XYZ file of C-alpha atoms in Angstrom:
709
model
C 5.512 65.231 -243.578
C 1.949 67.563 -243.402
C 3.461 69.066 -240.112
C 6.534 69.640 -241.724
C 5.197 71.264 -244.508
C 2.575 73.641 -242.425
C 5.868 74.653 -240.188
C 7.699 75.685 -243.450
C 4.691 77.314 -244.664
C 4.439 79.441 -241.228
C 8.041 80.035 -240.956
C 7.629 81.583 -244.648
C 4.916 83.652 -243.591
C 7.305 84.783 -240.202
C 9.652 85.687 -242.407
C 7.420 87.733 -244.910
C 6.174 89.683 -241.658
C 9.339 90.453 -240.142
C 10.314 92.059 -243.729
C 6.967 94.161 -243.995
C 7.857 95.477 -239.843
C 11.104 96.576 -240.995
C 9.517 98.590 -243.683
C 7.148 99.670 -241.028
C 8.449 101.973 -237.853
C 11.605 99.691 -236.577
C 13.791 102.163 -238.524
C 11.759 105.315 -237.052
C 13.477 108.189 -235.761
C 11.190 110.466 -232.939
C 11.058 114.003 -234.050
C 9.253 114.775 -230.085
C 10.678 115.991 -226.835
C 9.849 113.896 -223.937
C 8.161 115.201 -220.666
C 9.576 112.550 -218.339
C 7.509 112.395 -215.084
C 6.513 116.026 -215.370
C 3.388 115.456 -217.012
C 2.041 112.461 -214.827
C 3.061 114.806 -211.612
C 0.680 117.618 -212.579
C -2.191 115.430 -213.661
C -2.084 113.604 -209.970
C -2.037 117.370 -208.743
C -5.226 118.450 -210.791
C -6.847 115.129 -209.869
C -6.872 115.455 -206.307
C -7.793 119.101 -206.223
C -10.335 118.337 -208.128
C -11.732 115.623 -205.579
C -11.568 118.220 -203.055
C -13.382 120.959 -205.070
C -16.353 119.291 -205.511
C -18.259 120.965 -202.392
C -16.819 124.181 -202.947
C -18.169 123.413 -206.682
C -21.481 122.486 -206.048
C -21.974 125.240 -203.385
C -20.828 127.637 -206.266
C -23.291 126.254 -208.304
C -26.241 126.746 -206.054
C -25.048 130.129 -205.155
C -25.275 131.153 -208.944
C -28.556 129.297 -209.468
C -30.050 130.864 -206.483
C -29.107 134.624 -207.658
C -30.155 133.700 -211.543
C -33.504 132.993 -209.560
C -33.651 135.777 -207.785
C -32.481 138.463 -210.560
C -34.983 136.466 -212.873
C -37.859 136.641 -210.010
C -37.008 140.925 -209.692
C -37.637 141.112 -214.067
C -41.067 139.426 -213.347
C -42.417 141.674 -210.802
C -41.608 140.013 -207.716
C -41.478 142.615 -205.234
C -44.725 142.243 -204.571
C -43.381 139.596 -201.467
C -46.750 139.831 -199.829
C -49.157 139.291 -202.636
C -46.698 135.965 -203.417
C -46.974 135.058 -199.807
C -51.083 135.061 -199.166
C -51.430 133.679 -203.055
C -49.311 130.584 -202.146
C -50.794 130.037 -198.727
C -54.114 130.143 -200.173
C -53.182 128.043 -203.077
C -51.490 125.221 -200.737
C -54.983 125.153 -198.681
C -56.638 124.904 -201.579
C -55.207 121.567 -202.543
C -56.536 119.417 -199.562
C -58.472 117.623 -202.014
C -55.513 116.520 -203.317
C -53.442 112.989 -202.251
C -50.291 114.435 -200.548
C -48.062 111.438 -201.142
C -45.468 112.764 -198.549
C -45.282 113.125 -194.833
C -46.178 116.503 -193.333
C -42.371 116.749 -192.875
C -41.449 116.073 -196.510
C -43.788 117.764 -199.067
C -43.779 118.188 -202.576
C -41.870 121.677 -203.703
C -43.809 121.167 -207.443
C -46.974 121.584 -205.491
C -46.440 125.260 -204.516
C -47.588 127.947 -206.458
C -45.550 128.224 -209.532
C -44.470 131.855 -208.977
C -43.036 130.863 -205.801
C -40.586 127.886 -207.036
C -38.519 131.491 -208.100
C -38.151 132.315 -204.802
C -34.906 130.366 -202.642
C -35.739 128.358 -199.935
C -34.269 131.368 -197.358
C -37.254 133.702 -198.942
C -40.220 131.084 -198.663
C -38.709 130.471 -194.788
C -38.915 134.113 -193.549
C -42.132 134.558 -195.471
C -44.320 131.576 -193.780
C -42.903 132.778 -190.789
C -44.574 135.646 -190.642
C -47.942 134.021 -190.762
C -48.675 132.467 -187.267
C -52.054 130.930 -188.613
C -50.349 129.031 -191.422
C -51.737 125.766 -191.996
C -50.181 122.319 -190.940
C -49.094 121.834 -194.612
C -47.301 125.302 -194.430
C -45.712 124.475 -191.440
C -44.516 121.881 -193.889
C -43.086 124.341 -196.179
C -41.354 125.998 -193.461
C -39.586 122.460 -192.387
C -38.812 121.922 -196.174
C -36.936 125.818 -196.769
C -35.106 125.548 -193.093
C -34.110 121.799 -194.155
C -32.295 123.547 -197.220
C -30.990 126.729 -195.590
C -29.569 124.240 -192.825
C -27.541 121.903 -194.901
C -26.676 124.401 -197.633
C -25.262 126.126 -194.637
C -24.097 124.039 -192.227
C -24.793 126.251 -188.908
C -26.638 126.356 -186.014
C -30.344 127.777 -186.395
C -32.511 128.906 -183.806
C -36.221 128.573 -182.921
C -39.300 128.955 -185.247
C -42.748 130.051 -184.413
C -44.157 129.035 -181.503
C -41.404 128.537 -179.962
C -40.817 125.189 -181.935
C -37.273 123.486 -182.173
C -36.845 122.179 -185.283
C -34.281 119.874 -183.780
C -37.127 118.532 -181.764
C -39.865 117.415 -184.260
C -37.802 113.959 -185.070
C -36.095 111.997 -182.400
C -33.154 110.571 -183.150
C -34.064 107.330 -184.814
C -36.649 109.461 -186.875
C -34.531 112.187 -188.295
C -34.153 110.518 -191.841
C -37.261 111.677 -192.572
C -40.087 109.322 -194.050
C -40.391 107.670 -197.785
C -42.672 108.746 -199.744
C -45.340 106.312 -199.875
C -46.127 106.873 -195.965
C -44.840 103.588 -194.783
C -42.758 102.707 -191.384
C -39.560 102.209 -193.075
C -37.493 105.365 -192.672
C -35.523 107.216 -195.810
C -32.214 107.219 -196.755
C -32.486 110.345 -197.503
C -31.686 113.234 -194.608
C -34.451 115.768 -195.038
C -34.661 116.789 -191.426
C -32.937 120.219 -190.181
C -29.713 119.449 -187.886
C -29.106 122.034 -184.724
C -25.842 122.170 -184.497
C -22.143 121.386 -186.392
C -22.199 117.941 -183.709
C -25.800 116.608 -185.253
C -25.076 117.667 -188.844
C -21.882 115.553 -188.569
C -23.517 112.561 -187.179
C -26.237 113.252 -190.247
C -23.295 112.694 -192.990
C -21.538 109.510 -190.870
C -24.907 107.901 -190.947
C -25.577 108.328 -194.572
C -21.889 107.974 -195.316
C -22.221 104.262 -193.666
C -25.560 104.101 -195.184
C -23.765 104.422 -198.612
C -20.591 102.579 -197.600
C -22.682 98.999 -196.117
C -23.456 96.098 -198.306
C -27.274 96.318 -197.609
C -29.522 95.012 -200.490
C -29.006 97.731 -202.675
C -26.094 97.553 -202.635
C -25.920 93.903 -203.466
C -28.417 94.961 -206.175
C -26.182 97.120 -207.672
C -23.304 94.126 -207.633
C -25.379 92.141 -209.000
C -25.995 94.117 -212.182
C -22.217 95.697 -212.199
C -20.358 92.575 -211.971
C -21.830 90.730 -214.792
C -21.601 93.894 -216.841
C -17.980 94.537 -215.904
C -17.290 90.187 -216.972
C -18.925 90.793 -220.045
C -17.772 94.589 -220.589
C -13.654 93.339 -219.853
C -14.534 90.306 -222.469
C -15.800 92.128 -225.235
C -12.878 95.182 -225.201
C -10.521 92.137 -224.693
C -11.449 90.381 -227.671
C -10.854 93.415 -229.531
C -7.426 93.965 -227.895
C -6.738 90.214 -228.804
C -8.084 90.442 -232.361
C -5.817 93.128 -232.985
C -3.015 91.441 -231.460
C -3.628 88.266 -234.021
C -3.979 90.658 -236.822
C -0.485 92.445 -236.281
C 1.120 89.072 -235.429
C -0.307 87.062 -238.470
C -1.149 89.615 -241.045
C 1.545 92.015 -239.986
C 1.805 96.132 -238.742
C 0.263 97.061 -241.903
C -2.888 94.933 -241.381
C -2.782 95.800 -237.987
C -2.940 99.539 -238.724
C -5.493 99.216 -241.314
C -7.904 97.901 -239.049
C -7.110 99.673 -236.031
C -7.624 102.832 -238.085
C -10.674 101.492 -240.349
C -12.506 100.202 -236.499
C -11.539 104.109 -234.727
C -12.868 106.095 -238.253
C -16.041 104.128 -238.600
C -16.298 104.515 -234.737
C -16.958 108.002 -235.364
C -20.694 107.367 -236.871
C -21.097 104.049 -234.699
C -20.953 106.506 -231.262
C -23.570 109.050 -232.850
C -25.856 106.326 -233.809
C -25.072 104.856 -230.566
C -27.500 107.671 -229.146
C -30.621 105.286 -230.424
C -29.459 101.972 -228.035
C -28.121 104.016 -225.278
C -31.372 105.692 -225.050
C -33.024 101.979 -224.319
C -31.342 101.258 -221.502
C -33.298 104.959 -219.417
C -36.125 105.147 -221.146
C -37.241 101.289 -220.598
C -36.088 100.843 -217.183
C -38.383 103.999 -216.654
C -40.992 102.886 -218.421
C -40.886 98.911 -216.740
C -40.694 101.265 -213.234
C -43.930 102.743 -214.312
C -45.405 98.917 -215.180
C -45.911 100.681 -218.524
C -44.540 97.433 -220.788
C -46.823 99.079 -223.973
C -44.364 101.998 -223.998
C -41.053 100.274 -223.392
C -41.559 98.380 -226.053
C -42.584 100.806 -228.523
C -39.415 102.763 -226.985
C -37.502 99.447 -228.075
C -38.677 99.016 -231.668
C -38.219 103.015 -232.504
C -34.759 102.844 -231.207
C -33.985 99.901 -233.857
C -35.585 101.072 -236.590
C -33.720 104.500 -236.157
C -30.535 103.030 -235.729
C -30.859 101.000 -238.867
C -32.168 103.930 -241.158
C -29.164 106.464 -239.582
C -26.946 103.878 -240.488
C -27.275 103.354 -244.155
C -26.517 106.968 -245.533
C -23.679 106.671 -243.182
C -21.757 103.842 -245.258
C -21.958 105.594 -248.395
C -20.023 108.069 -246.819
C -17.132 105.621 -245.287
C -16.852 103.484 -248.127
C -16.044 106.932 -250.748
C -13.757 108.157 -248.373
C -11.926 106.057 -245.996
C -8.993 105.267 -248.638
C -8.110 109.153 -249.083
C -8.388 110.119 -244.672
C -5.804 107.124 -244.445
C -3.617 109.443 -247.299
C -4.353 112.447 -245.011
C -3.259 111.570 -241.997
C 0.255 110.399 -243.639
C -0.229 106.308 -243.998
C 1.499 104.723 -246.981
C -0.661 103.207 -249.839
C -0.874 99.832 -248.559
C -2.375 100.762 -245.612
C -5.216 103.298 -247.470
C -6.152 100.201 -249.856
C -6.540 97.991 -246.733
C -8.629 100.378 -245.311
C -10.593 100.798 -248.260
C -11.056 97.469 -249.191
C -12.234 96.230 -245.297
C -14.215 99.245 -244.255
C -17.848 97.767 -246.156
C -17.446 95.009 -243.719
C -16.798 96.895 -241.018
C -20.092 99.054 -241.385
C -21.648 96.049 -241.736
C -20.577 94.771 -238.251
C -21.477 97.862 -236.772
C -25.062 97.739 -237.895
C -25.659 94.176 -236.716
C -24.103 95.092 -233.406
C -26.060 98.408 -232.748
C -28.905 96.121 -233.470
C -27.741 93.735 -230.771
C -27.180 96.117 -228.489
C -30.338 97.621 -228.500
C -32.160 94.361 -227.850
C -29.703 93.358 -225.315
C -30.113 96.789 -222.996
C -33.728 95.980 -223.125
C -33.254 92.669 -222.091
C -30.511 94.239 -218.804
C -33.535 96.891 -218.644
C -36.292 94.457 -217.658
C -34.050 92.263 -215.246
C -32.715 89.804 -217.515
C -29.256 91.022 -217.154
C -27.644 87.973 -216.907
C -28.654 86.567 -220.020
C -27.393 89.867 -220.976
C -24.074 89.029 -219.877
C -23.900 85.371 -220.815
C -24.676 86.335 -224.387
C -22.161 89.333 -224.630
C -19.038 87.129 -222.589
C -20.247 84.037 -225.739
C -19.914 86.863 -228.518
C -16.799 87.705 -227.503
C -14.891 85.077 -226.390
C -16.219 82.713 -229.615
C -15.331 85.903 -231.780
C -11.750 85.648 -230.728
C -11.966 82.272 -230.772
C -13.178 81.825 -234.521
C -10.741 84.302 -235.896
C -7.686 82.406 -233.902
C -8.547 79.591 -235.563
C -8.827 81.055 -239.199
C -6.020 83.020 -238.733
C -3.334 80.521 -237.563
C -5.045 77.670 -239.502
C -5.281 79.081 -243.017
C -3.358 81.259 -245.027
C -5.818 84.571 -244.814
C -6.557 88.120 -245.675
C -7.963 91.255 -243.439
C -11.091 90.589 -245.144
C -11.757 86.844 -244.714
C -11.134 87.790 -240.745
C -13.694 90.990 -240.958
C -16.228 87.992 -242.760
C -15.479 85.706 -239.937
C -16.312 88.929 -237.132
C -19.391 89.396 -239.179
C -20.926 85.699 -239.591
C -20.359 85.477 -235.739
C -22.112 88.561 -235.032
C -25.143 87.645 -237.166
C -25.282 84.092 -235.163
C -25.413 86.092 -232.004
C -28.013 88.666 -233.075
C -30.395 84.918 -234.018
C -29.720 83.833 -230.326
C -30.483 87.137 -229.090
C -34.075 87.012 -230.649
C -35.013 83.550 -230.380
C -34.180 82.666 -227.026
C -36.610 85.313 -225.222
C -39.031 84.910 -227.338
C -38.651 80.611 -226.636
C -38.918 81.802 -222.852
C -41.642 84.034 -223.014
C -39.308 87.121 -221.413
C -40.753 89.263 -223.541
C -44.593 88.089 -223.945
C -46.177 91.441 -222.001
C -43.824 93.708 -224.443
C -45.001 92.083 -227.561
C -48.140 94.640 -228.152
C -45.640 97.322 -228.033
C -42.643 95.511 -229.961
C -44.463 94.162 -232.874
C -48.098 94.859 -232.410
C -47.951 98.725 -233.986
C -45.981 100.381 -236.038
C -44.399 102.620 -233.117
C -42.681 105.427 -235.037
C -46.271 106.677 -235.819
C -46.927 107.657 -232.416
C -45.506 111.523 -232.073
C -45.464 111.280 -228.459
C -43.422 108.446 -227.849
C -41.009 109.084 -231.084
C -39.760 112.794 -229.456
C -39.287 110.733 -225.563
C -36.716 108.644 -227.561
C -35.139 111.432 -229.556
C -35.096 113.645 -226.372
C -32.880 111.111 -225.303
C -31.177 109.378 -227.765
C -30.221 113.045 -229.252
C -27.908 114.041 -226.675
C -26.812 111.241 -225.670
C -25.479 110.508 -229.674
C -24.000 114.173 -229.733
C -21.988 113.250 -226.377
C -20.852 110.016 -227.667
C -19.621 111.434 -231.082
C -17.890 114.501 -229.219
C -16.532 112.017 -227.076
C -15.229 110.298 -229.957
C -14.339 113.176 -231.960
C -12.567 114.401 -229.487
C -9.916 111.325 -229.920
C -9.942 111.999 -233.629
C -8.817 115.162 -233.075
C -6.358 114.236 -230.897
C -5.642 111.999 -233.546
C -5.023 114.294 -236.442
C -2.574 116.257 -233.600
C -0.885 112.574 -233.345
C -0.647 112.810 -237.074
C 1.200 116.162 -236.881
C 4.428 114.040 -234.797
C 4.971 111.287 -237.094
C 2.889 107.941 -238.421
C 4.240 106.068 -235.822
C 2.444 108.404 -233.151
C -0.851 107.856 -234.976
C -0.437 103.955 -235.228
C 0.430 104.221 -231.563
C -2.782 106.420 -230.628
C -4.808 104.032 -232.621
C -3.510 100.780 -230.938
C -3.880 102.579 -227.142
C -7.381 103.365 -227.757
C -7.918 99.465 -227.701
C -6.210 99.039 -224.518
C -7.874 102.193 -223.262
C -11.364 100.578 -223.820
C -10.135 97.916 -221.681
C -10.292 99.689 -218.793
C -12.714 102.346 -219.805
C -15.184 98.972 -219.696
C -15.248 98.391 -216.362
C -16.451 102.037 -215.400
C -18.717 102.059 -218.128
C -20.517 98.585 -216.541
C -20.929 100.500 -213.211
C -22.422 103.356 -214.973
C -25.091 100.911 -216.582
C -25.771 99.365 -213.184
C -26.536 102.750 -212.150
C -28.118 104.283 -214.755
C -30.857 101.135 -214.314
C -31.218 101.269 -210.912
C -31.175 104.981 -210.790
C -34.060 105.182 -213.127
C -35.805 102.459 -212.280
C -36.250 103.948 -208.529
C -36.931 107.309 -209.654
C -39.642 106.119 -212.195
C -41.565 104.034 -208.506
C -41.190 107.313 -206.948
C -38.392 106.599 -204.343
C -35.871 109.657 -205.160
C -34.386 108.932 -201.715
C -33.521 105.341 -203.008
C -32.607 106.588 -206.118
C -29.955 108.739 -204.855
C -28.396 106.271 -202.667
C -28.175 103.896 -205.508
C -26.520 106.646 -207.225
C -23.864 107.473 -204.325
C -23.371 103.526 -204.067
C -22.816 103.043 -207.681
C -19.926 106.251 -207.452
C -18.588 104.157 -204.578
C -17.902 100.926 -206.437
C -17.130 102.263 -209.940
C -14.364 104.035 -207.865
C -12.781 101.398 -206.233
C -13.248 99.015 -209.271
C -11.033 101.776 -211.065
C -8.443 101.817 -208.887
C -7.929 98.188 -208.794
C -7.989 98.221 -212.680
C -5.222 100.718 -212.849
C -2.626 98.727 -210.700
C -3.634 95.729 -212.830
C -2.787 97.790 -215.758
C 0.464 98.802 -214.591
C 1.655 95.938 -213.208
C 1.421 94.865 -216.997
C 2.971 97.602 -218.469
C 6.361 95.476 -219.563
C 3.668 92.284 -221.235
C 0.828 94.192 -222.687
C 2.597 96.243 -225.360
C 4.441 93.189 -226.754
C 1.104 90.721 -226.716
C -0.461 93.452 -228.861
C 2.076 94.266 -231.372
C 5.496 93.036 -233.041
C 6.842 96.768 -233.848
C 9.555 97.499 -231.242
C 8.583 101.212 -231.977
C 4.952 100.997 -231.324
C 5.721 98.979 -228.305
C 8.289 101.491 -227.026
C 5.582 104.368 -227.409
C 2.733 102.393 -225.531
C 4.936 101.619 -222.260
C 5.336 105.644 -221.673
C 1.619 105.809 -221.916
C 0.924 103.568 -219.657
C 1.252 106.041 -215.996
C -1.154 108.317 -217.279
C -3.658 105.911 -218.792
C -4.206 104.381 -214.848
C -4.410 107.919 -213.384
C -6.965 108.916 -216.031
C -8.801 105.558 -215.814
C -9.299 106.749 -212.168
C -10.669 110.171 -213.311
C -12.773 109.004 -216.069
C -14.550 106.198 -213.972
C -16.446 108.938 -212.069
C -16.954 111.085 -214.935
C -18.955 107.872 -216.303
C -20.730 107.478 -213.488
C -21.822 110.171 -212.913
C -22.796 110.796 -216.803
C -25.018 107.603 -216.204
C -26.456 109.086 -212.935
C -27.205 112.320 -214.099
C -28.891 110.709 -217.874
C -30.796 108.514 -215.258
C -32.413 112.022 -213.766
C -33.504 112.186 -217.965
C -30.585 115.546 -217.685
C -28.580 114.389 -220.816
C -29.141 117.524 -222.371
C -26.991 118.592 -218.762
C -24.245 115.669 -218.937
C -23.892 116.678 -222.352
C -23.433 120.299 -222.470
C -21.252 119.704 -219.250
C -18.844 117.143 -221.583
C -18.733 119.114 -224.794
C -17.333 122.444 -222.645
C -15.155 120.471 -221.074
C -14.056 118.624 -224.514
C -13.643 121.657 -226.395
C -12.299 123.646 -223.753
C -10.227 121.555 -221.934
C -9.067 118.282 -223.690
C -8.693 119.585 -227.370
C -6.912 123.176 -226.301
C -4.325 121.266 -224.287
C -3.984 118.632 -227.304
C -3.295 120.775 -229.527
C -0.654 123.189 -227.271
C 1.424 119.946 -226.032
C 1.690 118.801 -229.812
C 1.387 121.251 -232.601
C 3.612 124.390 -230.226
C 5.646 122.622 -227.837
C 6.062 119.233 -229.806
C 5.883 117.063 -226.427
C 5.642 113.123 -227.655
C 2.323 111.333 -226.847
C 2.426 111.886 -223.222
C 0.999 115.104 -223.909
C -2.043 113.946 -225.905
C -2.555 111.612 -222.549
C -2.157 114.440 -220.283
C -5.186 116.191 -221.894
C -7.387 113.314 -221.899
C -7.207 112.775 -218.415
C -7.148 116.950 -217.871
C -10.478 117.097 -219.802
C -11.922 113.836 -217.556
C -10.955 115.487 -214.169
C -12.410 118.558 -215.227
C -15.747 117.026 -216.684
C -15.595 114.646 -213.332
C -15.805 117.164 -210.712
C -18.561 119.166 -212.852
C -20.579 116.316 -213.334
C -20.182 115.011 -209.532
C -21.272 118.813 -208.091
C -24.410 118.642 -210.498
C -25.494 115.388 -208.463
C -25.119 116.867 -205.516
C -27.130 119.793 -206.541
C -29.910 117.138 -207.665
C -33.048 117.933 -206.374
C -34.179 114.486 -206.293
C -37.580 114.916 -204.974
C -38.814 116.872 -208.478
C -36.811 114.888 -210.420
C -39.026 111.908 -209.210
C -42.222 113.069 -209.809
C -41.277 114.683 -213.206
C -40.218 111.769 -214.626
C -43.509 109.931 -212.919
C -45.531 112.910 -214.750
C -43.694 111.727 -217.695
C -44.625 108.378 -217.907
C -48.004 108.855 -217.141
C -48.481 111.682 -219.722
C -47.358 108.746 -222.018
C -49.515 106.267 -220.824
C -52.226 108.209 -221.254
C -51.285 109.375 -224.904
C -51.022 105.721 -225.681
C -54.673 105.038 -224.095
C -56.198 107.791 -225.809
C -54.617 106.581 -229.087
C -55.340 102.467 -228.945
C -59.233 101.786 -229.620
C -58.615 98.714 -227.793
C -59.378 98.301 -223.840
C -55.755 96.804 -223.399
C -54.686 99.635 -220.945
C -57.371 99.831 -219.412
C -58.133 96.593 -218.583
C -54.675 94.134 -218.682
C -52.007 97.193 -218.216
C -53.529 98.521 -215.544
C -54.244 94.696 -214.289
C -50.629 93.887 -214.437
C -49.523 97.250 -212.274
C -52.048 95.394 -209.599
C -50.404 92.151 -209.471
C -46.880 93.572 -209.583
C -47.697 96.003 -206.803
C -48.750 92.582 -204.606
C -45.584 91.102 -205.043
C -42.787 91.484 -202.950
C -40.015 93.290 -204.251
C -36.516 90.811 -204.362
C -34.664 93.687 -205.346
C -34.547 95.014 -201.861
C -35.425 99.195 -202.896
C -38.166 99.341 -199.963
C -36.585 97.055 -197.402
C -33.860 99.639 -196.887
C -33.745 101.405 -193.918
C -30.971 103.881 -192.312
C -31.120 102.997 -188.508
C -28.482 103.344 -185.906
C -26.116 100.634 -186.170
C -26.819 99.001 -183.055
C -30.338 98.302 -184.034
C -29.891 97.338 -187.807
C -31.268 93.780 -188.471
C-alpha cells in the first residue's frame, strides 16, 4: 500500500510537470533562419587557416616589435652607434666578478647594458663583429645574436670573425646547448645556430620528438592533467546532472530559474575567481623558489580578499535578480523562483571560492591527488544528495539549493582538517596563520597584479557569454533558456581543456621559478599537445551523444531540438577553445596575465560580440549564429596566444620571475624581526636542493634517439 501510494504521488507530480511543460515551450514557434551547414563549414575553414597562420603571425609580431624598438632607439638618441658598442663591451668586461649562470654559448640577455636591449639582434651581431678583440663573453653575445637571426630568418649563414663557422662550435650531440646550471645534461631548447636548411630541419625534428615523446616531464604533466581532467569533468557533469534532475522533478520553469540564476550570478563569481586562480601561479613560483612563507601569505590574501569582495555583490544580486529575469523575457513564475533562490546561490559560490583557493594551494605544493579526490567527492556527493532528496521527497528549488550548500560546507571542513592532520601545510603555517599578510604591501601588490588581469579576463569572457544571452533574448524566451542550458553542456567539455591548462600552468611556473626556461618551454608545448589530443577525443564523444544528451537534460521538446542543432559547432569550438585555454595558462605562468587578458578582451569585443550581434539582431539566424560567433572568437584568440608563446623570450622571463621572488624574499626578511627566514627557510632550501628531483625536471636530455636511455 505504501508503495502504491508513493507511485500515485509520483504520477500526480508527473502530470503536473507535463502540464507545466506544455505551458512552457512545447507549442513554441521559431521566428529565425536556419543556416544549415553553412556556418559550420565557414568555422572549419577559419580554424584550419588559423593553425597554418600561427608561424606567420609570430614572424609578423617579431617584425613589428623589432621595428618599434628601432624607432624607439632612434628617438632616444641611438645614432651614436660606436658609443653604444663601446659602452656595452666595457660593461660586459666589468662584470667578471658576477657569477655567470649560463655557459658562454648561452649568456643572459638581461646582463647586457640596458640601452643595448633596444637594438635588434642583427645590430648587436654586426656591432660586435667589428671588434676583433672581444672577450669570451662578448663572443657569447655574438653567438646568441647569430642564433636568433638564424632561427628568425631560417637561412644559411657564413663565417664569423677569425674564420670560425658557428655550425662547428658544437658537434651534433651538443647542439642543444647547456642548461642554466652548467650541468653536463643537455637542454631541450635549441639555441645554437644552424648552418643550413637541412640542419635547421634536423633541429626541428629533434625538438618535435622531444615534445611528443613520453619522457619524465610528459609523465609529470599527465600525472597532473589526468586527475585534474577527471575531477573537472566530475564537477561540470554533476552540475549538468543537477540541472537534469531539477528539470525532470520540478519542471521546466524551475530548471530555467536555476540555470539563469547560476549564469547571472556567475558574472560576479568569475570576476572574484581571479583571487583563487592567482593562487596557482603565485604559489607555484614561490614553492619552486623554496619560499614557503611567501606561498602561505599568497593563500591568506587570496581567501580574505575573495570573501570581502563577494559581500557587496551579494546585496546587488538579491535586489536585482527578479527584475533582470523579467527584462530577459521570462514570465513572473520564473522571475519569482530566481529571486527566491539567488541568496542560496550566492552562499554556495562564496564557499566554493574559498574551497578553490585552498585546493589550488594544495595542488601547487604537489598534493594534487588529494585535490582531485576532494573535487571528485564533492561532485559525486552533490549529485547524489540532490537526486536522493529530489526523488524521495516533495521539495522545492530552495530546499535543493540548501542541500548543495550543506555539501559544499562539508567539503570545506575536509579541505581544512585533513591537510592539518597530515601536516602537509606545516612549512606554510607562518605565512598562512602567523601574520596578517594584507599588511605586507609588497605581497599584496603581487596578488593584485596577478589576480586583477585574471579577474578582468574571466569576467570579460563570462560577460561575453551573458551578452550573447541578451542577443538570444531578441530571438525569443526559448532561445534564452536553450542558450543557458547549452552553457552547462559546454562547461563539461571546456573542463577537460581547463584541466590541461592547470597542469601546464603549474609545471611551467615551477620550472621558471627554478630557473629552467628550457624545461618550462618544453612543458608548455607538451601541454598544448596533450590539450589538443584531449579536446579532439572529447569532441568525438560529444558528437556521438547528439541524440542522447538533449533528452537527458530536459523534457522540453523545443529545447531538445535547439540543443541538437548546436552540437557540431560546439564540438568544433571545443578544439579551438582548448588551444586558447592552454596558451592562456602558459602565458599566465610566465607572469604575463596582462598580455593574455588584453588579447582575450580584444578578440571578445572585436570578433565575438560584433559577429553575434550581426547574426542575431540583423540577420535573425538562430542559435547557431551565436555558436559560430563563439567559435570564431576562440579561434582568433588561440592564434594570437599561440604566436605569443612562439615569440616568448623564456630566459628573460625566468630571470624576471626569479628576481621577483628574490625581492619578495628580501622584503619579508626585512619586515620580520625573527630569524625564521635567515635560518629555517634557507635550511629548507638547502635540504630541498640536496634531495633527488622525483619529478624529473633535471633528468631531461634531448639526445639522438639511438643513444637515448
